[in-house]
Coordinates of C-alpha atoms in Angstrom, one line a residue:
Chain A
X170 CA 5.5 36.8 37.6
X171 CA 7.1 40.6 38.1
X172 CA 10.6 39.7 36.9
X173 CA 11.8 39.9 40.3
X174 CA 9.5 37.7 41.7
X175 CA 10.4 35.4 39.0
X176 CA 13.9 36.5 40.4
X177 CA 13.6 35.9 44.0
X178 CA 11.9 31.5 43.0
X179 CA 15.1 31.6 40.8
X180 CA 16.6 32.0 43.6
X181 CA 14.6 29.8 46.2
X182 CA 15.5 27.1 42.9
X183 CA 18.7 27.9 43.3
X184 CA 19.7 27.3 47.4
X185 CA 17.6 23.7 47.5
X186 CA 14.4 24.2 46.8
X187 CA 12.8 21.8 44.5
X188 CA 9.3 23.0 45.0
X189 CA 9.7 26.6 44.3
X190 CA 10.2 25.8 40.0
X191 CA 6.9 24.2 40.4
X192 CA 5.8 27.9 40.2
X193 CA 8.2 28.7 37.5
X194 CA 6.7 25.2 35.8
X195 CA 3.3 26.3 36.4
X196 CA 4.3 30.1 35.1
X197 CA 6.5 29.0 31.4
X198 CA 4.0 25.3 30.4
X199 CA 1.7 26.8 28.3
X200 CA 4.9 28.9 25.0
X201 CA 6.7 26.5 25.9
X202 CA 4.2 23.7 25.1
X203 CA 2.9 25.5 22.3
X204 CA 6.9 26.4 21.6
X205 CA 7.3 22.6 21.5
X206 CA 4.1 21.4 19.4
X207 CA 5.4 24.3 16.7
X208 CA 8.8 23.0 16.5
X209 CA 8.1 19.2 16.9
X210 CA 4.8 18.7 14.9
X211 CA 3.4 16.2 16.9
X212 CA 1.7 16.5 20.9
X213 CA 3.2 13.6 21.9
X214 CA 6.3 14.7 20.9
X215 CA 6.5 18.5 22.3
X216 CA 5.6 16.8 25.7
X217 CA 8.8 15.5 26.1
X218 CA 10.2 17.8 24.6
X219 CA 9.1 20.2 27.8
X220 CA 9.8 18.4 30.0
X221 CA 13.1 17.6 28.8
X222 CA 13.7 20.6 28.4
X223 CA 12.0 22.3 32.5
X224 CA 14.3 19.2 33.8
X225 CA 17.8 20.5 31.9
X226 CA 16.2 24.3 33.1
X227 CA 16.7 22.9 36.7
X228 CA 19.4 20.9 36.0
X229 CA 21.2 23.9 34.7
X230 CA 19.4 26.4 37.0
X231 CA 23.1 28.0 39.2
X232 CA 23.6 28.8 35.3
X233 CA 20.7 30.9 34.4
X234 CA 22.3 34.9 36.7
X235 CA 19.2 36.7 34.9
X236 CA 20.7 37.9 32.3
X237 CA 17.7 37.6 30.3
X238 CA 14.0 36.8 31.7
X239 CA 14.0 33.6 33.3
X240 CA 11.5 32.5 30.3
X241 CA 14.1 33.5 27.0
X242 CA 16.0 31.6 29.1
X243 CA 13.8 28.7 28.8
X244 CA 13.1 29.8 25.8
X245 CA 16.9 28.3 24.6
X246 CA 16.4 25.4 25.9
X247 CA 13.6 24.5 24.9
X248 CA 14.7 25.3 21.1
X249 CA 18.0 23.9 21.4
X250 CA 15.9 20.3 23.0
X251 CA 13.6 20.3 19.8
X252 CA 16.8 21.1 16.8
X253 CA 18.4 18.3 18.3
X254 CA 15.5 15.9 18.5
X255 CA 14.6 17.2 15.2
X256 CA 18.1 16.2 14.0
X257 CA 18.6 12.9 15.3
X258 CA 14.8 12.1 13.7
X259 CA 15.9 14.5 10.5
X260 CA 16.3 10.8 8.7
X261 CA 12.9 10.1 8.1
X262 CA 11.8 13.1 8.7
X263 CA 10.2 15.2 6.1
X264 CA 11.7 18.7 6.1
X265 CA 15.0 19.2 6.1
X266 CA 16.6 21.1 9.5
X267 CA 18.7 24.2 7.1
X268 CA 18.2 26.9 5.0
X269 CA 20.5 26.7 1.8
X270 CA 21.9 29.9 0.3
X271 CA 20.3 29.0 -2.7
X272 CA 16.7 30.4 -1.4
X273 CA 17.4 32.8 0.0
X274 CA 19.3 33.9 -3.0
X275 CA 15.6 34.1 -5.4
X276 CA 13.8 37.1 -5.3
X277 CA 10.8 37.4 -3.2
X278 CA 7.8 36.3 -5.3
X279 CA 4.6 38.0 -5.3
X280 CA 1.9 37.0 -2.8
X281 CA -1.2 36.1 -4.7
X282 CA -4.9 37.5 -2.9
X283 CA -4.9 34.2 -0.6
X284 CA -2.8 36.2 1.9
X285 CA -6.1 38.9 2.8
X286 CA -8.4 37.0 4.1
X287 CA -12.0 38.1 3.9
X288 CA -14.1 36.9 7.6
X289 CA -13.2 34.3 9.3
X290 CA -13.6 31.7 7.5
X291 CA -10.7 32.3 5.0
X292 CA -8.8 33.4 8.5
X293 CA -9.0 30.3 9.3
X294 CA -8.0 28.3 5.7
X295 CA -4.6 31.0 6.6
X296 CA -3.6 29.8 10.0
X297 CA -4.2 26.1 8.8
X298 CA -2.2 27.2 5.6
X299 CA 1.0 28.3 8.0
X300 CA 0.7 25.8 10.0
X301 CA 1.1 23.2 7.6
X302 CA 4.0 25.6 6.2
X303 CA 5.9 26.0 9.4
X304 CA 6.3 21.9 9.5
X305 CA 7.3 22.2 5.3
X306 CA 9.5 25.5 6.8
X307 CA 13.4 24.5 7.4
X308 CA 14.3 23.9 11.9
X309 CA 15.5 27.4 12.6
X310 CA 14.4 29.3 10.2
X311 CA 10.8 27.6 11.7
X312 CA 12.5 28.3 15.7
X313 CA 12.8 31.8 14.6
X314 CA 9.6 32.1 12.9
X315 CA 7.9 30.7 16.1
X316 CA 9.5 32.7 19.2
X317 CA 8.5 35.6 17.3
X318 CA 5.1 34.2 17.4
X319 CA 4.5 33.1 21.0
X320 CA 5.3 35.6 23.2
X321 CA 6.5 38.6 21.0
X322 CA 9.6 38.0 21.6
X323 CA 11.6 41.2 21.1
X324 CA 14.9 41.0 18.4
X325 CA 17.3 41.5 21.3
X326 CA 15.8 38.9 23.5
X327 CA 15.7 36.1 20.0
X328 CA 18.5 36.4 19.4
X329 CA 19.8 35.2 22.9
X330 CA 17.4 32.5 22.7
X331 CA 18.8 31.3 19.7
X332 CA 22.5 32.9 20.2
X333 CA 22.5 35.3 17.4
X334 CA 23.7 38.5 16.3
X335 CA 20.5 41.2 16.1
X336 CA 21.1 42.3 12.6
X337 CA 20.6 37.8 12.6
X338 CA 17.5 38.1 13.7
X339 CA 17.2 40.6 11.2
X340 CA 18.0 39.0 8.2
X341 CA 16.6 35.4 9.2
X342 CA 12.8 36.6 10.6
X343 CA 12.9 38.6 6.6
X344 CA 13.8 35.3 5.2
X345 CA 12.1 33.1 7.3
X346 CA 8.6 35.2 6.1
X347 CA 10.1 34.9 2.9
X348 CA 10.8 31.2 3.1
X349 CA 7.0 30.6 4.3
X350 CA 5.2 32.7 2.0
X351 CA 6.9 30.9 -0.8
X352 CA 5.8 27.5 1.0
X353 CA 2.4 28.7 1.0
X354 CA 2.4 29.9 -2.3
X355 CA 2.6 26.6 -3.7
X356 CA 0.3 24.5 -1.1
X357 CA -2.8 23.5 -3.3
X358 CA -4.9 22.9 -0.2
X359 CA -5.3 26.2 0.3
X360 CA -7.8 27.3 -2.1
X361 CA -10.2 29.6 -0.5
X362 CA -9.5 32.9 -3.2
X363 CA -9.4 32.1 -6.8
X364 CA -6.2 33.1 -6.3
X365 CA -4.1 34.6 -9.1
X366 CA -1.8 33.4 -10.5
X367 CA 0.6 36.4 -9.9
X368 CA 4.5 35.8 -10.1
X369 CA 5.7 39.5 -10.9
X370 CA 8.8 39.6 -9.6
X371 CA 10.5 42.6 -8.2
Chain B
X123 CA 13.6 49.5 -7.9
X124 CA 14.0 50.3 -3.7
X125 CA 11.1 47.0 -3.8
X126 CA 13.9 44.9 -2.5
X127 CA 14.4 47.0 0.1
X128 CA 11.0 48.2 1.8
X129 CA 10.0 44.7 1.7
X130 CA 13.1 43.5 4.3
X131 CA 12.1 46.8 5.4
X132 CA 8.2 45.1 6.0
X133 CA 9.2 42.3 8.2
X134 CA 10.8 44.7 10.7
X135 CA 7.7 46.9 10.9
X136 CA 5.6 44.0 12.1
X137 CA 7.8 43.3 14.8
X138 CA 8.3 47.0 15.7
X139 CA 11.5 47.3 15.6
X140 CA 11.5 49.6 12.7
X141 CA 13.1 53.8 13.3
X142 CA 10.4 55.7 13.1
X143 CA 11.9 57.5 10.0
X144 CA 12.4 54.4 7.8
X145 CA 8.8 53.6 9.2
X146 CA 7.2 57.0 8.1
X147 CA 9.7 56.3 4.1
X148 CA 7.7 52.5 3.8
X149 CA 4.9 53.3 5.2
X150 CA 4.7 56.1 1.4
X151 CA 5.9 53.3 -1.3
X152 CA 3.8 50.7 0.8
X153 CA 0.7 53.5 0.1
X154 CA 2.5 53.4 -3.6
X155 CA 3.4 50.1 -4.1
X156 CA 0.7 47.2 -4.4
X157 CA 3.0 44.4 -4.7
X158 CA 5.2 45.4 -2.0
X159 CA 1.6 46.1 -0.4
X160 CA 0.8 42.4 -1.3
X161 CA 4.0 41.0 0.7
X162 CA 2.8 43.7 3.3
X163 CA 0.4 41.5 3.9
X164 CA 1.4 38.2 3.4
X165 CA 4.2 38.8 6.3
X166 CA 1.1 40.6 8.7
X167 CA -1.4 37.2 7.8
X168 CA 1.5 34.6 8.1
X169 CA 2.3 36.7 11.6
X170 CA -1.5 36.7 13.0
X171 CA -0.5 35.3 16.2
X172 CA -1.9 31.2 16.8
X173 CA -4.0 31.1 20.1
X174 CA -1.8 28.7 22.4
X175 CA -3.0 25.8 23.3
X176 CA -3.0 24.9 26.7
X177 CA -0.3 22.9 28.3
X178 CA -1.4 18.9 29.0
X179 CA -2.7 18.3 32.3
X180 CA -0.1 16.0 32.9
X181 CA 3.7 17.8 32.5
X182 CA 4.3 20.1 35.1
X183 CA 3.2 17.2 37.6
X184 CA 5.7 14.7 35.6
X185 CA 8.8 17.5 35.9
X186 CA 8.1 17.9 39.8
X187 CA 8.2 13.5 39.7
X188 CA 10.9 13.5 37.7
X189 CA 12.6 16.6 39.9
X190 CA 11.5 15.0 43.5
X191 CA 12.4 12.0 42.3
X192 CA 16.0 12.0 41.5
X193 CA 16.6 14.2 43.9
X194 CA 15.5 11.8 46.5
X195 CA 18.1 8.4 47.2
X196 CA 16.1 8.0 50.3
X197 CA 13.2 6.7 48.1
X198 CA 12.4 3.4 46.2
X199 CA 14.4 3.7 42.8
X200 CA 11.5 4.1 40.4
X201 CA 11.5 0.8 39.1
X202 CA 11.7 2.9 34.9
X203 CA 10.7 1.0 32.3
X204 CA 11.1 2.9 29.1
X205 CA 14.9 3.4 30.5
X206 CA 15.4 -0.3 29.3
X207 CA 13.3 0.0 26.3
X208 CA 15.2 3.6 25.5
X209 CA 18.4 1.0 25.1
X210 CA 16.0 -1.5 23.0
X211 CA 14.7 0.3 20.6
X212 CA 15.7 0.5 17.3
X213 CA 18.6 -2.2 18.4
X214 CA 16.8 -6.1 19.6
X215 CA 14.3 -7.1 22.4
X216 CA 13.8 -11.4 22.4
X217 CA 11.0 -12.6 24.1
X218 CA 12.5 -16.2 24.1
X219 CA 9.6 -19.3 24.7
X220 CA 10.8 -21.2 27.9
X221 CA 10.5 -24.6 25.4
X222 CA 7.2 -26.6 28.1
X223 CA 5.0 -24.2 26.8
X224 CA 5.1 -25.4 23.0
X225 CA 2.2 -22.0 21.9
X226 CA 3.9 -21.1 18.9
X227 CA 4.3 -23.3 15.3
X228 CA 7.1 -20.9 13.5
X229 CA 6.8 -22.1 9.9
X230 CA 9.9 -22.0 8.3
X231 CA 8.2 -19.9 5.7
X232 CA 7.7 -17.4 8.4
X233 CA 11.2 -17.4 9.5
X234 CA 12.5 -16.1 6.4
X235 CA 10.0 -13.1 5.9
X236 CA 11.3 -12.8 9.4
X237 CA 14.1 -12.1 8.9
X238 CA 13.0 -9.8 5.6
X239 CA 10.3 -7.4 7.7
X240 CA 13.1 -7.1 10.5
X241 CA 15.9 -5.8 8.1
X242 CA 12.6 -3.7 7.4
X243 CA 11.9 -2.1 10.2
X244 CA 15.0 -1.0 11.5
X245 CA 15.2 1.1 8.2
X246 CA 11.3 2.3 7.7
X247 CA 11.5 2.6 11.5
X248 CA 8.8 5.5 12.1
X249 CA 6.4 4.2 9.2
X250 CA 3.1 2.7 10.0
X251 CA 1.9 -1.0 10.7
X252 CA 1.1 -2.9 7.6
X253 CA -2.0 -2.7 7.3
X254 CA -1.8 -7.2 7.4
X255 CA -0.4 -7.2 10.6
X256 CA -1.6 -4.5 12.3
X257 CA -3.8 -6.8 13.5
X258 CA -7.8 -5.0 13.6
X259 CA -7.9 -8.1 16.8
X260 CA -5.1 -6.1 19.0
X261 CA -6.4 -3.0 18.3
X262 CA -10.0 -4.5 19.5
X263 CA -8.1 -6.4 22.8
X264 CA -6.6 -3.0 24.3
X265 CA -10.0 -1.4 24.7
X266 CA -11.8 -4.2 25.6
X267 CA -8.7 -5.7 28.6
X268 CA -8.1 -1.9 29.9
X269 CA -11.1 -1.5 30.6
X270 CA -11.3 -4.4 32.9
X271 CA -8.0 -3.2 34.3
X272 CA -9.2 0.2 34.6
X273 CA -11.6 -1.7 36.6
X274 CA -8.8 -3.7 38.7
X275 CA -6.3 -0.7 38.9
X276 CA -9.7 2.2 40.7
X277 CA -9.8 -0.6 43.9
X278 CA -6.3 0.6 44.5
X279 CA -7.6 3.4 46.4
X280 CA -3.9 5.3 46.4
X281 CA -0.7 5.2 43.7
X282 CA 2.0 6.3 46.2
X283 CA 4.9 6.0 44.9
X284 CA 6.6 2.7 45.3
X285 CA 3.7 2.2 42.7
X286 CA 4.4 5.4 39.3
X287 CA 5.8 4.7 37.6
X288 CA 7.4 6.6 35.5
X289 CA 5.9 6.0 31.5
X290 CA 7.6 7.0 28.3
X291 CA 10.4 8.8 30.1
X292 CA 12.2 12.0 28.4
X293 CA 15.2 10.3 27.5
X294 CA 13.2 8.0 25.2
X295 CA 13.2 10.9 22.4
X296 CA 14.5 9.5 19.7
X297 CA 11.7 6.4 19.5
X298 CA 8.5 6.6 17.6
X299 CA 5.6 8.4 18.2
X300 CA 2.5 6.7 18.9
X301 CA 0.5 6.8 16.3
X302 CA -2.2 9.6 18.0
X303 CA -4.9 8.7 15.9
X304 CA -5.2 5.3 17.3
X305 CA -8.1 5.1 18.9
X306 CA -7.1 2.2 20.8
X307 CA -3.8 3.3 22.1
X308 CA -4.9 6.7 23.1
X309 CA -7.5 5.0 25.2
X310 CA -4.5 3.0 26.8
X311 CA -3.0 6.2 27.0
X312 CA -5.9 8.4 28.4
X313 CA -5.9 5.8 31.3
X314 CA -2.7 5.5 32.0
X315 CA -2.3 9.0 31.9
X316 CA -5.1 9.5 34.9
X317 CA -3.6 6.6 36.3
X318 CA 0.1 7.7 37.5
X319 CA 0.5 11.8 36.5
X320 CA 3.2 10.6 33.9
X321 CA 3.7 11.7 30.1
X322 CA 3.1 10.0 27.1
X323 CA 4.1 6.3 27.2
X324 CA 5.8 6.3 24.0
X325 CA 5.9 3.2 21.7
X326 CA 9.2 1.4 20.4
X327 CA 9.9 -0.7 18.0
X328 CA 12.2 -4.1 18.7
X329 CA 12.5 -6.8 17.0
X330 CA 12.0 -10.0 18.2
X331 CA 14.0 -13.0 17.0
X332 CA 13.1 -15.7 15.0
X333 CA 15.0 -18.8 15.9
X334 CA 14.2 -20.6 18.9
X335 CA 10.9 -19.5 19.5
X336 CA 11.7 -15.9 20.0
X337 CA 9.1 -13.3 18.6
X338 CA 10.2 -10.5 16.5
X339 CA 8.2 -7.4 17.0
X340 CA 8.0 -5.3 14.8
X341 CA 4.7 -3.3 14.5
X342 CA 4.1 -0.6 16.8
X343 CA 1.0 -1.4 18.4
X344 CA 3.1 -4.8 18.6
X345 CA 5.5 -3.7 21.3
X346 CA 3.0 -1.4 22.7
X347 CA 1.4 -3.9 23.4
X348 CA 3.7 -5.7 25.0
X349 CA 5.1 -2.5 26.5
X350 CA 2.6 -2.1 28.5
X351 CA 0.8 -5.4 29.6
X352 CA 4.0 -5.9 31.5
X353 CA 4.3 -2.8 33.4
X354 CA 3.5 -3.1 37.0
X355 CA 1.1 -2.4 39.5
X356 CA 2.9 -3.9 42.5
X357 CA 6.7 -2.8 42.9
X358 CA 9.1 -5.3 45.7
X359 CA 5.2 -7.6 46.8
X360 CA 6.1 -10.5 48.4
X361 CA 7.1 -13.6 46.4
X362 CA 4.6 -16.1 45.3
X363 CA 7.5 -19.3 45.5
X364 CA 8.1 -21.2 48.3
X365 CA 11.0 -21.1 50.3
X366 CA 11.9 -23.8 50.8
X367 CA 11.6 -25.1 47.3
X368 CA 13.5 -24.0 44.4
X369 CA 12.5 -20.8 41.6
X370 CA 10.3 -23.0 38.7
X371 CA 11.7 -22.2 35.4
X372 CA 10.2 -18.6 34.2
X373 CA 8.1 -19.3 31.0
X374 CA 9.5 -16.4 29.6
X375 CA 12.5 -14.0 29.4
X376 CA 13.1 -11.1 27.5
X377 CA 16.7 -9.6 27.2
X378 CA 17.8 -6.2 26.3
X379 CA 20.0 -5.1 24.0
X380 CA 22.1 -3.3 26.5
X381 CA 21.8 -7.2 28.2
X382 CA 20.3 -6.8 31.3
X383 CA 16.9 -8.9 31.3
X384 CA 12.5 -8.7 32.2
X385 CA 11.9 -12.0 33.8
X386 CA 8.3 -14.3 34.2
X387 CA 6.3 -16.3 35.6
X388 CA 2.9 -16.9 35.2
X389 CA 1.5 -17.5 38.8
X390 CA -2.1 -19.4 38.1
X391 CA -3.6 -15.9 35.8
X392 CA -1.0 -13.5 36.4
X393 CA 2.6 -12.2 35.7
X394 CA 4.9 -11.7 37.8
X395 CA 8.1 -10.2 36.6
X396 CA 12.3 -9.2 37.8
X397 CA 14.3 -8.1 36.4
X398 CA 17.9 -8.4 36.0
X399 CA 18.2 -6.0 38.7
X400 CA 16.0 -8.4 41.0
X401 CA 13.5 -5.7 41.1
X402 CA 10.5 -8.2 41.6
X403 CA 6.6 -7.1 40.1
X404 CA 3.1 -7.7 39.4
X405 CA 2.9 -7.3 35.4
X406 CA -0.3 -5.2 35.0
X407 CA -1.6 -7.5 32.0
X408 CA -2.3 -11.4 32.6
X409 CA -1.6 -14.4 31.4
X410 CA -4.2 -14.8 28.7
X411 CA -3.5 -11.3 27.3
X412 CA 0.3 -11.7 27.2
X413 CA -0.4 -14.8 24.9
X414 CA -2.6 -13.7 23.6
X415 CA -0.8 -10.9 22.1
X416 CA 2.2 -13.2 21.0
X417 CA 0.0 -15.3 19.0
X418 CA -1.7 -12.2 17.9
X419 CA 2.1 -11.3 16.3
X420 CA 2.1 -14.7 14.6
X421 CA -0.9 -14.6 13.7
X422 CA 0.3 -12.1 11.5
X423 CA 3.2 -13.3 10.3

């Protein structure tokens, strides 16, 4: 769907044609659902979050001015819905919602060779370890990484989606990756190669 | 060492956000520094695009359904069980048995246990039902009965808006999620999803007080089954009661925490339900199933 087609649909919805919204849902549902799925970690909640995000989008569509792509605006709603949900359930969640300064001050551990998969089986194992690791990542780190990966958004678009300055996007993405590597380094279930315990710091 | 500076740049390089000049400097460094090379490999590896899973089939339909339903005041208002259960979640859900049904023998001991479990369920909201109380009976019960219900439902060819229920309204997001690995609950969910084209059914943890023959619902499965049994097939059906006579006493009254009620009558094998807003419907479940469910809860305790 081109930006122009997208805008025409949005305008139609803004003018009261609710059926035009369906095309926007169909166009974006896969990425919105995957974003939600990676944020909340299970299919049932991801379904609810996606639904809520789209309904919110519909209800507040008059405030969409076309400053960004419609999808980016949707990601912003989805991320917020997921973060609210995670906040509400953080009492029972295992992961923390926000990162701490201390984490970020630590120097980067050198990742071991498990990060260089040699074949498809190893790549699969790595992907699974990344999925597990994502769940352990603080939610705002998770949000920025998932946004980056799901649709290849630019720093500027991520900034729009998360209401962050471009500079913050850059440093937060770096920190999120660093943290994820740390989590994976410590993941004992992720073991396809004889991991060297190279923990030297730079 | 400049490694720290380069490591930050690696993140930008992967995202294609590094200037050409910085990129040249970084690449030269990566060739010379094995440690940074490893960081590059690791950052690239964790950014390896994972495949997107397709959105669930009912998602778009559910969204459009919610939107159109909300915006059309001319249509009959739909019964959304979730709006009660959402409020009831984490709070209290009471089922009063009518005295004449003396079905449930609640000993003193079980009263004490119940009080304890009540507290427990409020705390460990998302904890799985303990093995002892999530009886195999219920699991089996789900599958057997719902294959029958499927047949019964299939006879109704049309699902008109009057009969459609929204399962798992998104308003219930704070409620415990269904245990997706449980085949029985999944089977039921699939059935209802297919039938109504709506979202997944959510589970709600509730508590039923043990005084005066009230029953607690502490397990996710129990609440799920009750919820399922009491969802509707027909809204505003013909009243089964003789207009010239007083209505008989209800068999059960379910009180939700917002003081709304759901009143049940057994009409032969069926359950006729009335909400406090005077909407009437026949439940999906039948008398024997509903009682078996309540009975099993008592046994489990």
